[in-house]
Short mmCIF file of C-alpha atoms in Angstrom, two decimals:
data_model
loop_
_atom_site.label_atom_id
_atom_site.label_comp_id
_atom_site.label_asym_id
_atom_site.label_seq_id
_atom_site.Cartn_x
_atom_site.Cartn_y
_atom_site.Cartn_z
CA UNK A 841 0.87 -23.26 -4.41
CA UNK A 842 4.00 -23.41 -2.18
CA UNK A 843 3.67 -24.52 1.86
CA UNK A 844 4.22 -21.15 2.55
CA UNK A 845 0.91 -19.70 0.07
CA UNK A 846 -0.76 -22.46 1.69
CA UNK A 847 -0.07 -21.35 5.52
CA UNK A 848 -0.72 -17.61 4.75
CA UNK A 849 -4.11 -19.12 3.62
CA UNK A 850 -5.01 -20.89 6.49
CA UNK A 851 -4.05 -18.17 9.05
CA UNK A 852 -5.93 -15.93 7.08
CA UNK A 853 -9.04 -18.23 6.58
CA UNK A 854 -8.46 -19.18 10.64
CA UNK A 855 -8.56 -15.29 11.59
CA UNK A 856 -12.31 -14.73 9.98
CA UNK A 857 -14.35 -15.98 12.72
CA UNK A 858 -11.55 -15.07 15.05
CA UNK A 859 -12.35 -11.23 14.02
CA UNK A 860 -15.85 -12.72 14.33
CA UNK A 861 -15.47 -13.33 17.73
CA UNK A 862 -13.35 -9.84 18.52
CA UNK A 863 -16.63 -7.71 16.80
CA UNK A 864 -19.08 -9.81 19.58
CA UNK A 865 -17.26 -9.01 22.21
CA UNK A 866 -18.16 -5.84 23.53
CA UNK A 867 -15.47 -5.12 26.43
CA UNK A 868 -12.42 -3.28 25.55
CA UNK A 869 -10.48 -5.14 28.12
CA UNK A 870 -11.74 -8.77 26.16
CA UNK A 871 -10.96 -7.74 22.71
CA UNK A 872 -7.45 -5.89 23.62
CA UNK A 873 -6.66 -9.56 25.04
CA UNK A 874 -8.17 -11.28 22.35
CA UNK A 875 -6.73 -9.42 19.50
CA UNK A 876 -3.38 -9.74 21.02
CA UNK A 877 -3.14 -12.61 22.52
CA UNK A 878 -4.31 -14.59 18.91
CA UNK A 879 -1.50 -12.09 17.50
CA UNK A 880 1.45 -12.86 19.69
CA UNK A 881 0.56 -16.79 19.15
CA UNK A 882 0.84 -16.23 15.63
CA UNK A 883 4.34 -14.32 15.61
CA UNK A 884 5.60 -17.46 17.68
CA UNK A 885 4.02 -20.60 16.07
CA UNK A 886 5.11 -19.03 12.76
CA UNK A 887 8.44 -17.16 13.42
CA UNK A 888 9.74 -19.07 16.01
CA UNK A 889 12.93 -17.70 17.47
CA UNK A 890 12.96 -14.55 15.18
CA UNK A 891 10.28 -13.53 17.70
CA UNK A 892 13.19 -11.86 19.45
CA UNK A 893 13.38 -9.29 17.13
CA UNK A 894 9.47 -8.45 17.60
CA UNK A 895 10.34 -8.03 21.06
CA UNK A 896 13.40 -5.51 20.17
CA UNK A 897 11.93 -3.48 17.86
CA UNK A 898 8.50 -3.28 20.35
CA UNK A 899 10.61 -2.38 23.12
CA UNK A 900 13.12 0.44 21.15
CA UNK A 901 10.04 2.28 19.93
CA UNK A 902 8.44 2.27 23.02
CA UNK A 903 11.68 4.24 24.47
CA UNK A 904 11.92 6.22 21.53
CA UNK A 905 8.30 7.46 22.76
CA UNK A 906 8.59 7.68 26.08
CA UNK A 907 12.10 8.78 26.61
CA UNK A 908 12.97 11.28 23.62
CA UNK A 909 9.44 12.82 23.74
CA UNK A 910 7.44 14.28 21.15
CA UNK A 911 9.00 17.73 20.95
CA UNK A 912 12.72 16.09 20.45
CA UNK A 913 11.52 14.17 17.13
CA UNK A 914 10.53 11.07 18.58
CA UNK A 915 8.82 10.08 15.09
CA UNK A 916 12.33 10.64 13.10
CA UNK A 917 14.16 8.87 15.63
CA UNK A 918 11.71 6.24 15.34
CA UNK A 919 11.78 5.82 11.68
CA UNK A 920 15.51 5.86 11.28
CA UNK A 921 15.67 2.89 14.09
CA UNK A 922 12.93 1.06 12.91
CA UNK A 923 14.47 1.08 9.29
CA UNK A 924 17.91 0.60 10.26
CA UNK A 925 16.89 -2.57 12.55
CA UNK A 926 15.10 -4.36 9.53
CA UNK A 927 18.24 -3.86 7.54
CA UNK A 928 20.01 -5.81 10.48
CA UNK A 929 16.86 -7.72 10.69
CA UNK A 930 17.70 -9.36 7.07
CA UNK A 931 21.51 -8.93 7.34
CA UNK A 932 21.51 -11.24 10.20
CA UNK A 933 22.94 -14.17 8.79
CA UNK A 934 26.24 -11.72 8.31
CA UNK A 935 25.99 -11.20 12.17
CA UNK A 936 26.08 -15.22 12.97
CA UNK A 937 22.12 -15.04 13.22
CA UNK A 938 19.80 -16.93 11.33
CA UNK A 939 18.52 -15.30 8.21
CA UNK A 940 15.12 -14.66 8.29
CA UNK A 941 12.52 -16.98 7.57
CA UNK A 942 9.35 -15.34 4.96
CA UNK A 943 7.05 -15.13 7.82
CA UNK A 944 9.19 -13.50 9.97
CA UNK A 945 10.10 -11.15 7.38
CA UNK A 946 6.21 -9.75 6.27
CA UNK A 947 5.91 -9.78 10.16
CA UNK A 948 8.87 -6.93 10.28
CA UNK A 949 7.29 -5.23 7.74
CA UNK A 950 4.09 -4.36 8.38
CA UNK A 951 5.50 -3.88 12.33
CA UNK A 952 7.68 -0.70 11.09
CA UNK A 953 5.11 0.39 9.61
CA UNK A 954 2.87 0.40 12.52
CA UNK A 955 6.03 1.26 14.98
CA UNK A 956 7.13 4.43 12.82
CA UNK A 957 3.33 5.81 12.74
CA UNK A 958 2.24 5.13 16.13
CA UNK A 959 5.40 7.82 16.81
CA UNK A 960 4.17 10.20 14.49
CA UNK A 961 0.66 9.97 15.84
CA UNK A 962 2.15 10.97 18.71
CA UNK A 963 4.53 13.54 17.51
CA UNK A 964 1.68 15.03 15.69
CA UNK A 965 -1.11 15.01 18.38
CA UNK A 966 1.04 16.98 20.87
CA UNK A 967 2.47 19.58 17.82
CA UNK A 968 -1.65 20.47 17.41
CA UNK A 969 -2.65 20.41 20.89
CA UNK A 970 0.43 22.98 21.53
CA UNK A 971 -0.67 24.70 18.11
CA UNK A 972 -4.15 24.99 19.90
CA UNK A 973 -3.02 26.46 22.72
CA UNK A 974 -1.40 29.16 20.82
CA UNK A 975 -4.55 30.02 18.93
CA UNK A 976 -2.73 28.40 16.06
CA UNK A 977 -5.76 27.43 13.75
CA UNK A 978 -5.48 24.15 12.56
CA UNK A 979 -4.65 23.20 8.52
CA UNK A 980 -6.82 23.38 5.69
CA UNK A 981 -7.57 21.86 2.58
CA UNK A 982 -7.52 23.42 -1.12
CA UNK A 983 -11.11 24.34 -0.31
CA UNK A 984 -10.02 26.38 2.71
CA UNK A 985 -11.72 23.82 4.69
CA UNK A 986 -10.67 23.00 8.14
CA UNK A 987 -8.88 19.44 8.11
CA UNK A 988 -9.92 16.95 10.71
CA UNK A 989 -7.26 16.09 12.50
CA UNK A 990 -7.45 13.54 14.94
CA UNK A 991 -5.54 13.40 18.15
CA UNK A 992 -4.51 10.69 20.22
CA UNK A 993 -3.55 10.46 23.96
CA UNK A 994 -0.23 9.13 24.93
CA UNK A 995 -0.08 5.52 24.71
CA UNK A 996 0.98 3.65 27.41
CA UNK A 997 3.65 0.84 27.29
CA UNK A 998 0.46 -1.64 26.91
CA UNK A 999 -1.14 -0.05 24.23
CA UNK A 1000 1.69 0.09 22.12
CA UNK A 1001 2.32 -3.18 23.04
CA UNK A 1002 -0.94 -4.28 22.16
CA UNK A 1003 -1.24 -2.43 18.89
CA UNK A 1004 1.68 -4.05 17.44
CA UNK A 1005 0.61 -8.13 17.78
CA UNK A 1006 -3.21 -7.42 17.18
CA UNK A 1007 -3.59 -10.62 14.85
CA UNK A 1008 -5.87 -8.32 12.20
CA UNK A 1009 -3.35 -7.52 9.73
CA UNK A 1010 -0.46 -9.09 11.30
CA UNK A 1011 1.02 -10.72 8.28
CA UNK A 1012 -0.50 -9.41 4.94
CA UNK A 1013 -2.14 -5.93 6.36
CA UNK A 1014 -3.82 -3.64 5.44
CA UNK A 1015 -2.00 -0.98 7.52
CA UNK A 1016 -4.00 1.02 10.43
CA UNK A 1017 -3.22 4.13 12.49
CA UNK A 1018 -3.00 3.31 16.14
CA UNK A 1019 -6.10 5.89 16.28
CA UNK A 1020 -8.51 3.32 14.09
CA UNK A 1021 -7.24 0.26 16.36
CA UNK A 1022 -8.04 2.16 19.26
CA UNK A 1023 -11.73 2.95 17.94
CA UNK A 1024 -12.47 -0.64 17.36
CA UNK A 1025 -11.05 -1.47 20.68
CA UNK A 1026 -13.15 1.46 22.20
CA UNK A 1027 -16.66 0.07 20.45
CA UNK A 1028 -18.98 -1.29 22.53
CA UNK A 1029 -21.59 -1.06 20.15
CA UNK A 1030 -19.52 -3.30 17.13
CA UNK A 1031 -22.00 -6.38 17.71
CA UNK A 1032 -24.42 -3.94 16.10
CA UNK A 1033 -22.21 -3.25 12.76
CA UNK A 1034 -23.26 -4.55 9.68
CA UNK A 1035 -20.77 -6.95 8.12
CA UNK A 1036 -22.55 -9.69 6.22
CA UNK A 1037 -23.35 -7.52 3.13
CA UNK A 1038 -19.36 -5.41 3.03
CA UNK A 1039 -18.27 -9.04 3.47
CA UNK A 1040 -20.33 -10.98 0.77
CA UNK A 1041 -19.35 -7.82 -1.52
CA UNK A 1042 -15.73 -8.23 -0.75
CA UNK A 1043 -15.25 -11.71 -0.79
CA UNK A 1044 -17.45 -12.28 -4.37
CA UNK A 1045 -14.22 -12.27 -6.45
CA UNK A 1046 -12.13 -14.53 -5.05
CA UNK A 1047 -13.16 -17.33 -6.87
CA UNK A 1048 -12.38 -16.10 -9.89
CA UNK A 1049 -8.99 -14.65 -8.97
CA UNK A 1050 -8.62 -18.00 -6.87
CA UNK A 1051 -9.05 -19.72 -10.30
CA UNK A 1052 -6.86 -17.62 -12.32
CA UNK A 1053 -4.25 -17.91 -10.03
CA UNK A 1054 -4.38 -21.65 -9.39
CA UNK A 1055 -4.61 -22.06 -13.45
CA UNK A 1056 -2.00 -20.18 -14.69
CA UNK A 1057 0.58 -21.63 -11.39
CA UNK A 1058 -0.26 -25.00 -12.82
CA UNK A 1059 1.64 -24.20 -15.82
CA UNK A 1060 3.96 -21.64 -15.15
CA UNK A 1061 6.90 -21.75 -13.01
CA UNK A 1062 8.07 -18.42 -12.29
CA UNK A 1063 11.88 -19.81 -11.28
CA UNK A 1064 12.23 -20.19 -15.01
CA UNK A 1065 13.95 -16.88 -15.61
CA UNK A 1066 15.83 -17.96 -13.09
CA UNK A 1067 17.95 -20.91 -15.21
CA UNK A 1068 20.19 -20.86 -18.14
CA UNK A 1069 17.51 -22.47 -20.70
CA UNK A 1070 14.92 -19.94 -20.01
CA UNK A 1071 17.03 -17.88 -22.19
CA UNK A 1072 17.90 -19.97 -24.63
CA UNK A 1073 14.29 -19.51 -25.81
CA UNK A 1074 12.77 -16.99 -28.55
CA UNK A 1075 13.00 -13.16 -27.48
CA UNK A 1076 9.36 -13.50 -28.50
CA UNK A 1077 8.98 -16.19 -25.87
CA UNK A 1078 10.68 -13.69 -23.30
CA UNK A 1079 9.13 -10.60 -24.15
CA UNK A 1080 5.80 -12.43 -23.56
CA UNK A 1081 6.50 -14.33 -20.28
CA UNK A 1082 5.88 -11.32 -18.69
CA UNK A 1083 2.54 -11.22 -19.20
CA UNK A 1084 1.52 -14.32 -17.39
CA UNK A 1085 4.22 -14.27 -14.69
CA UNK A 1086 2.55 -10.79 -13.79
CA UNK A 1087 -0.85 -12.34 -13.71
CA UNK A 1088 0.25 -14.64 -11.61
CA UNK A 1089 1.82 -12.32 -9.52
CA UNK A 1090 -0.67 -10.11 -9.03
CA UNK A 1091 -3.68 -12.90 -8.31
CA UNK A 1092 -1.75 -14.20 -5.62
CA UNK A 1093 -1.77 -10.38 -3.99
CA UNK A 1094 -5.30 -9.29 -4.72
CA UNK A 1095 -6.15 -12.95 -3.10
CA UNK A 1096 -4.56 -12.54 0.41
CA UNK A 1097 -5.15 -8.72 0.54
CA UNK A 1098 -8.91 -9.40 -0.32
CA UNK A 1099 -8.89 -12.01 2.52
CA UNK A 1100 -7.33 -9.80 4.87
CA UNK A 1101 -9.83 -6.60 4.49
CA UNK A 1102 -12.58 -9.17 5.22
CA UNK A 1103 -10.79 -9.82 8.53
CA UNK A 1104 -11.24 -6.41 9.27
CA UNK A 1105 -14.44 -6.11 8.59
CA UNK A 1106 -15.46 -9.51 10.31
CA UNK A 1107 -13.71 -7.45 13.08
CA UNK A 1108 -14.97 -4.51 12.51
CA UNK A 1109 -11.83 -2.80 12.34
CA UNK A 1110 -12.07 0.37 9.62
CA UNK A 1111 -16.03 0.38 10.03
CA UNK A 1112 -17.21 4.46 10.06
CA UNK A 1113 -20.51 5.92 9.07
CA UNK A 1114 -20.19 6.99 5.60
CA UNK A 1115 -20.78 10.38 6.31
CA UNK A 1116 -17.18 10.40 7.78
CA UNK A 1117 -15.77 10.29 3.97
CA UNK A 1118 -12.81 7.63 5.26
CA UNK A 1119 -9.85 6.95 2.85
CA UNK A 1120 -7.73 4.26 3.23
CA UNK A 1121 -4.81 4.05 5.78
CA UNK A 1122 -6.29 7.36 7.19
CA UNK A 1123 -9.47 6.96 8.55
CA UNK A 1124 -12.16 9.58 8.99
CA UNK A 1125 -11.70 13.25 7.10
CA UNK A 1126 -14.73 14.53 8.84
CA UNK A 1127 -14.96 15.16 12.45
CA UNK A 1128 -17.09 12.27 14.38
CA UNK A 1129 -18.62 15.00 16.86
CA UNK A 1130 -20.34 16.27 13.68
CA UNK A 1131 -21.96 13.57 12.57
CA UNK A 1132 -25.24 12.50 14.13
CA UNK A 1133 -24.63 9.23 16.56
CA UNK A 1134 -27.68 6.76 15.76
CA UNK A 1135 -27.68 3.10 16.44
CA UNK A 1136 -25.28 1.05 14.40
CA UNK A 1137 -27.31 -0.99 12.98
CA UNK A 1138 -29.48 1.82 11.43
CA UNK A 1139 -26.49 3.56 10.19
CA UNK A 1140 -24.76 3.10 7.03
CA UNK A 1141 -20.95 2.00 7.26
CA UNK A 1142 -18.08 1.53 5.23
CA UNK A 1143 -14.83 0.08 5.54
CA UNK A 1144 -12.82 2.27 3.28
CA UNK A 1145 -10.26 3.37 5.66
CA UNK A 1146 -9.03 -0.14 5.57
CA UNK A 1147 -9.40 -0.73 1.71
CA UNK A 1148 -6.13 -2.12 0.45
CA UNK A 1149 -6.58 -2.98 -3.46
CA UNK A 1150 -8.85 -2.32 -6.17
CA UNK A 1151 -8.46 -4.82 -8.59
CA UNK A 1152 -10.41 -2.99 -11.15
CA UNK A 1153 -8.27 0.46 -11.00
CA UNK A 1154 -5.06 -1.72 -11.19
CA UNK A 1155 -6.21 -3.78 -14.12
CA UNK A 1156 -8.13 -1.15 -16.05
CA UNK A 1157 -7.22 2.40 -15.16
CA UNK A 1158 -5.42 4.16 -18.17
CA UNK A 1159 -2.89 5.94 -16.14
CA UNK A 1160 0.35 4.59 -14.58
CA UNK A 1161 -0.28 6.78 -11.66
CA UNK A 1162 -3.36 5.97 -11.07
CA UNK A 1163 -2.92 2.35 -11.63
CA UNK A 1164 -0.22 3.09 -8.60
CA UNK A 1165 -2.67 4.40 -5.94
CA UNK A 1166 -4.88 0.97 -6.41
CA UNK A 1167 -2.10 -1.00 -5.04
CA UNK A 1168 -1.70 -1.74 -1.75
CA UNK A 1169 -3.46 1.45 -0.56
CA UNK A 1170 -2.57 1.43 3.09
CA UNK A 1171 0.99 1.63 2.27
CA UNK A 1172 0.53 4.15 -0.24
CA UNK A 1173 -0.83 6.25 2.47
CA UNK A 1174 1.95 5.71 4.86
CA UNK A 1175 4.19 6.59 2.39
CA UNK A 1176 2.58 10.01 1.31
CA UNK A 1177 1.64 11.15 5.03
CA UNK A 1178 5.15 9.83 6.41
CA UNK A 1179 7.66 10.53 3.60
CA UNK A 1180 6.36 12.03 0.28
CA UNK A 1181 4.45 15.09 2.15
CA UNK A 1182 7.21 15.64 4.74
CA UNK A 1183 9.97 15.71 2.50
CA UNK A 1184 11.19 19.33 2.45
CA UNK A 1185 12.57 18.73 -0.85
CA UNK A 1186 9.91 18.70 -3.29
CA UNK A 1187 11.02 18.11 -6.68
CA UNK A 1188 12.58 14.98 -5.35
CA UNK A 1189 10.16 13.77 -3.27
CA UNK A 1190 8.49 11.23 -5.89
CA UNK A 1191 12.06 9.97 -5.92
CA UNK A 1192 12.91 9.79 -2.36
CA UNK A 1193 9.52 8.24 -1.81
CA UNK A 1194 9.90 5.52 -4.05
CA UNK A 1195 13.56 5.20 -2.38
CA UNK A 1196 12.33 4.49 0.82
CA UNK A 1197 9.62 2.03 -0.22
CA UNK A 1198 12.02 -0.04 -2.23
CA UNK A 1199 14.23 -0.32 1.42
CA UNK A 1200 10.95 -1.36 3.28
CA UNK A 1201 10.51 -4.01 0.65
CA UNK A 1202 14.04 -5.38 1.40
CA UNK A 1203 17.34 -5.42 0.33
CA UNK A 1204 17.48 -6.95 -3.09
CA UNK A 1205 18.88 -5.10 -5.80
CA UNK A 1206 16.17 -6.11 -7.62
CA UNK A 1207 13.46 -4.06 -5.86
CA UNK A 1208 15.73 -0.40 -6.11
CA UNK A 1209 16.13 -0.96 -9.74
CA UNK A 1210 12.25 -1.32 -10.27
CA UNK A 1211 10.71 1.06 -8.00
CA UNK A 1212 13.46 3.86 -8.93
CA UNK A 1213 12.00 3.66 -12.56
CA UNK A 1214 8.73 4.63 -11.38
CA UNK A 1215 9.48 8.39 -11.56
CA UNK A 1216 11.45 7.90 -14.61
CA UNK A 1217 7.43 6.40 -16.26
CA UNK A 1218 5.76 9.17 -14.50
CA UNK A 1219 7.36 11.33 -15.81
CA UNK A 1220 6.95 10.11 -19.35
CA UNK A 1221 3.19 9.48 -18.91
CA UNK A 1222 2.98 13.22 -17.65
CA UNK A 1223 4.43 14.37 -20.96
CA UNK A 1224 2.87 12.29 -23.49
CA UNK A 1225 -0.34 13.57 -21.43
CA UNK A 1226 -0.11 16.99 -21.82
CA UNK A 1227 1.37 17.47 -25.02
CA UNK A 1228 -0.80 14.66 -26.95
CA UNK A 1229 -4.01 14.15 -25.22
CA UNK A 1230 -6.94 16.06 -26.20
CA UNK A 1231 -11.02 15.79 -26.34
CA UNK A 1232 -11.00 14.76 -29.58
CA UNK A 1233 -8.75 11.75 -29.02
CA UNK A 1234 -8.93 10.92 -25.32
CA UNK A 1235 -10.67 7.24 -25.99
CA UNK A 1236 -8.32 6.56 -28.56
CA UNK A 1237 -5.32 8.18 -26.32
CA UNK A 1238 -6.50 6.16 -22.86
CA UNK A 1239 -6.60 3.04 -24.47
CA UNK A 1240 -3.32 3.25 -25.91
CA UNK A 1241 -1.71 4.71 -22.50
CA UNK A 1242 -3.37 1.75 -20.82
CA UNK A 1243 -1.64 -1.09 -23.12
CA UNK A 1244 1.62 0.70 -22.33
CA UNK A 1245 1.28 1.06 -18.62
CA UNK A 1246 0.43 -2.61 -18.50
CA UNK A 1247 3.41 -3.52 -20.25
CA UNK A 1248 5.19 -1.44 -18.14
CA UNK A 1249 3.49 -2.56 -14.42
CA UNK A 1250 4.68 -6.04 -15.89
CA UNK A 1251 8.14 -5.30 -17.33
CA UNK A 1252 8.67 -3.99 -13.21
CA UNK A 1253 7.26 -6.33 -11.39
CA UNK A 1254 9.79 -9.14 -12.54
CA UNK A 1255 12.07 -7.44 -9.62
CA UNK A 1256 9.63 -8.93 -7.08
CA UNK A 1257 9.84 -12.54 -8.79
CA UNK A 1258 13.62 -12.96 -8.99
CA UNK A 1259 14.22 -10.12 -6.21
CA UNK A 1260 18.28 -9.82 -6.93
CA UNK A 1261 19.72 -6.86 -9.33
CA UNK A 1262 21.62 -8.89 -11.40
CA UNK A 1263 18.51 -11.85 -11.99
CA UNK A 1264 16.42 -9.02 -13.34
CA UNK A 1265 19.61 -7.08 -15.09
CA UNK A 1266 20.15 -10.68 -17.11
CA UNK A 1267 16.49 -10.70 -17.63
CA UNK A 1268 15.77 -6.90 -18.71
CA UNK A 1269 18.93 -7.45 -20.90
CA UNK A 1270 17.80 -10.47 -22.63
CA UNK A 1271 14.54 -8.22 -24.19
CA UNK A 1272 17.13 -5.08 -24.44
CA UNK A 1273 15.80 -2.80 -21.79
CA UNK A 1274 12.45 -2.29 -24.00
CA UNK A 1275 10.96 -0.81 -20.74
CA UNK A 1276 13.89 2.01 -20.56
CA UNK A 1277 13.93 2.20 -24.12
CA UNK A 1278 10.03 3.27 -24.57
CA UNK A 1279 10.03 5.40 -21.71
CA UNK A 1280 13.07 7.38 -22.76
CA UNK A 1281 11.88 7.32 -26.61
CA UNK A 1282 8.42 8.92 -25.20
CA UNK A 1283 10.10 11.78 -22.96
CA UNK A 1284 12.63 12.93 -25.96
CA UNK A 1285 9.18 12.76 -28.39
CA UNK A 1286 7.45 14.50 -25.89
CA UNK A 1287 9.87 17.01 -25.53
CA UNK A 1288 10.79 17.13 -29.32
CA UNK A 1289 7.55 17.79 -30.70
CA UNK A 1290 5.18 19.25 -29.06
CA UNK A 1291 1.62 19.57 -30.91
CA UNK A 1292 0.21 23.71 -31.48
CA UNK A 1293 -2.98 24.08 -29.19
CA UNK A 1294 -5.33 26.20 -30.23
CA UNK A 1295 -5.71 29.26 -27.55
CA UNK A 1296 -8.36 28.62 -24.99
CA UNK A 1297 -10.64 31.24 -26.55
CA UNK A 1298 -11.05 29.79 -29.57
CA UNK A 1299 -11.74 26.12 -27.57
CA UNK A 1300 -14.70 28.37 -25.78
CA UNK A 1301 -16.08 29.71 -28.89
CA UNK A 1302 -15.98 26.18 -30.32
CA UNK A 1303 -17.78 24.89 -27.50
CA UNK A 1304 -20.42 28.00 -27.48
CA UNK A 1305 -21.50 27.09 -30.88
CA UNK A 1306 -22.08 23.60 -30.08
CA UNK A 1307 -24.18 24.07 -27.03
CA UNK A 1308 -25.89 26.49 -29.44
CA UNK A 1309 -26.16 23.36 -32.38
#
């Protein structure tokens, strides 16, 4: 493990009775403090003089809010400044500043996050209030179910302020609407939360990741690919380095995400009755005021709207897609609500999405060339789906679709290990762009041949004899 692993780790293992202590407390005075106070030590102790930019960013968005107002677009202005800072942000060292150290950099990222979506919060609560007013009813789903839609009051300049250094989530996440940070805040009753059981449950498979991760860093040293000799070696050798260097990879995420939802839920952050029907990054879908209030600890809870990462999906899910919406859940959310819903565009808004979350991630080459192949496998998947899948061979067909997704999550994720375009350009080169290749050879086969199905009446009649059998 580098320092760095090895800090992250310790502020992480150092925040669990610290969101011990913020769940105890039952004043929402004492655990605004609290939460912030630990937070803003953190930013300083561990980004030093890049604190400044905290500070910038904090102060900008809280203008946005107050002074262009909800009705001018405060959330676009918002998310163009806050994404056109943390370009400057990393570009400093062009500017004369110093470039940014790694914790000052997941700081900036997760504060955008929170920065752009306290603004559309905002933008959003006063847009239904004013919808309400005009007898406007409120959105439904594909049910025709009315959607809950929470709204928040206008934050003040403390709140904001407040919300953005809370230590719970401050450097690995999970993300969390200023509405769910407000209702731990607001819980008096939190002492009375069960969190022994969500946490034992949570916190059961680190070891083993823990184990993998530590094992398999012993003997591989992802800077390899990196050097000249690396690929001096077999193309077998190449082709399969991917495997463990994803492993890797991925062990070291599920670790500190793991370790951060049990923050949360030490904190009780995230923790609704399960009645609510929470989903990650968004909180509640049904309406509080309909759901019985009974003492907490009599209630059963769950901490779903703060679930980040589900090992199992990502390892064992057939489907690229949903392999996708495993990862790093919170930020999938963001992205959907903020960017892939909202973008009037449709047809490109897979692409566009995908765009924007390679910019959040930074400014290597490396990360644009990756994540703007994602629609290129969707789309693949999609067609291989439709036009070869069927009941008859769906075990056989998942199985195979999950070796290739696999291969493919791995052939991708080398962007995030040698981050620039042209280290993973030399390295995709070196196996021949087998990732583009098979995806390509499967849309052209897809749309080459496509397999006669037998008309849906015949399917029913089939079916109608069997039930008969």
């Amino acid at each position: 493990m580098s320092t760095d692993e090895i800090i992250y780790m310790l502020m992480l293992f150092i925040s669990l009775p610290l969101g011990y202590l913020v769940k105890k407390t039952s004043g929402a005075r004492e655990k605004t403090y609290l939460c912030s106070g630990v937070g803003v030590a953190m930013v300083v102790i561990l980004c030093g003089l890049h604190t400044f930019h905290t500070v910038a960013t904090i102060s900008s968005t809280i203008l946005i809010i107050k002074g262009v107002g909800w009705n001018r677009h405060c959330h676009t202005v918002s998310f163009i400044f806050n994404f056109s800072y943390i370009t400057f942000f990393r570009a400093g060292s062009y500017f004369g500043l110093k470039p940014p150290t790694a914790f000052s950099n997941v700081v900036m990222l997760l504060l955008t996050l929170k920065l752009v979506g306290i603004a559309f919060e905002v933008h959003d609560s006063h847009k239904l209030k004013k919808n309400r007013e005009k007898g406007i009813p409120d959105p439904t789903d594909r049910q025709g179910q009315k959607k809950y839609m929470p709204v928040i009051e206008d934050p003040s300049v403390l709140d904001i302020v407040h919300y953005s250094y809370c230590f719970v989530g401050l450097l690995t996440g999970p993300y969390f609407k200023f509405k769910t940070y407000q209702d731990m805040i607001n819980n008096s009753k939190s002492a009375k939360v069960p969190t022994i059981q969500p946490l034992i449950e949570k916190m059961k498979v680190l070891p083993l990741l823990a184990i993998l991760f530590l094992g398999l860093s012993f003997y591989l040293r992802l800077d390899d690919m990196k050097e000249d000799a690396f690929y001096q070696e077999p193309l077998w050798y190449r082709l399969g380095y991917m495997v463990p260097a994803f492993m890797v990879f991925r062990m070291r995420m599920y670790s500190a995400w793991i370790l951060s939802e049990c923050v949360c839920i030490t904190a009780a952050l995230g923790a609704y009755p399960k009645a609510l029907k929470s989903r990650s990054g968004q909180g509640p879908v049904i309406d509080p005021q309909h759901v019985k209030e009974s003492d907490p600890s009599e209630c059963e809870y769950d901490f779903e709207t703060i679930h980040n990462i589900d090992p199992y999906k990502c390892d064992f899910t057939p489907t690229f897609r949903d392999a996708m919406r495993g990862w790093n859940m919170s930020v999938q959310w963001w992205l959907k609500n903020h960017v892939f819903i909202r973008f009037p565009i449709k047809p490109l808004s897979t692409l566009v999405t995908m765009l924007v979350s390679a910019y959040w991630h930074g400014i290597y080459g490396g990360y644009y060339l990756s994540l703007l192949t994602v629609p290129i496998i969707l789309i693949a998947e999609d067609i291989m789906i439709k036009n070869f899948r069927t009941e008859q061979n769906s075990v056989t067909f998942d199985w195979i679709n999950w070796l290739f997704r696999m291969r493919g999550f791995e052939y991708l994720s080398i962007a995030f290990l040698v981050l620039s375009g042209s280290a993973l350009l030399r390295y995709w080169a070196s196996i021949y762009f087998i990732g583009h290749v098979i995806t390509i050879g499967f849309i052209v086969l897809g749309m080459m041949y496509k397999p006669k199905r037998k008309p849906k009446t015949e399917d029913a009649a089939r079916n109608s004899e069997k039930k008969l059998e």
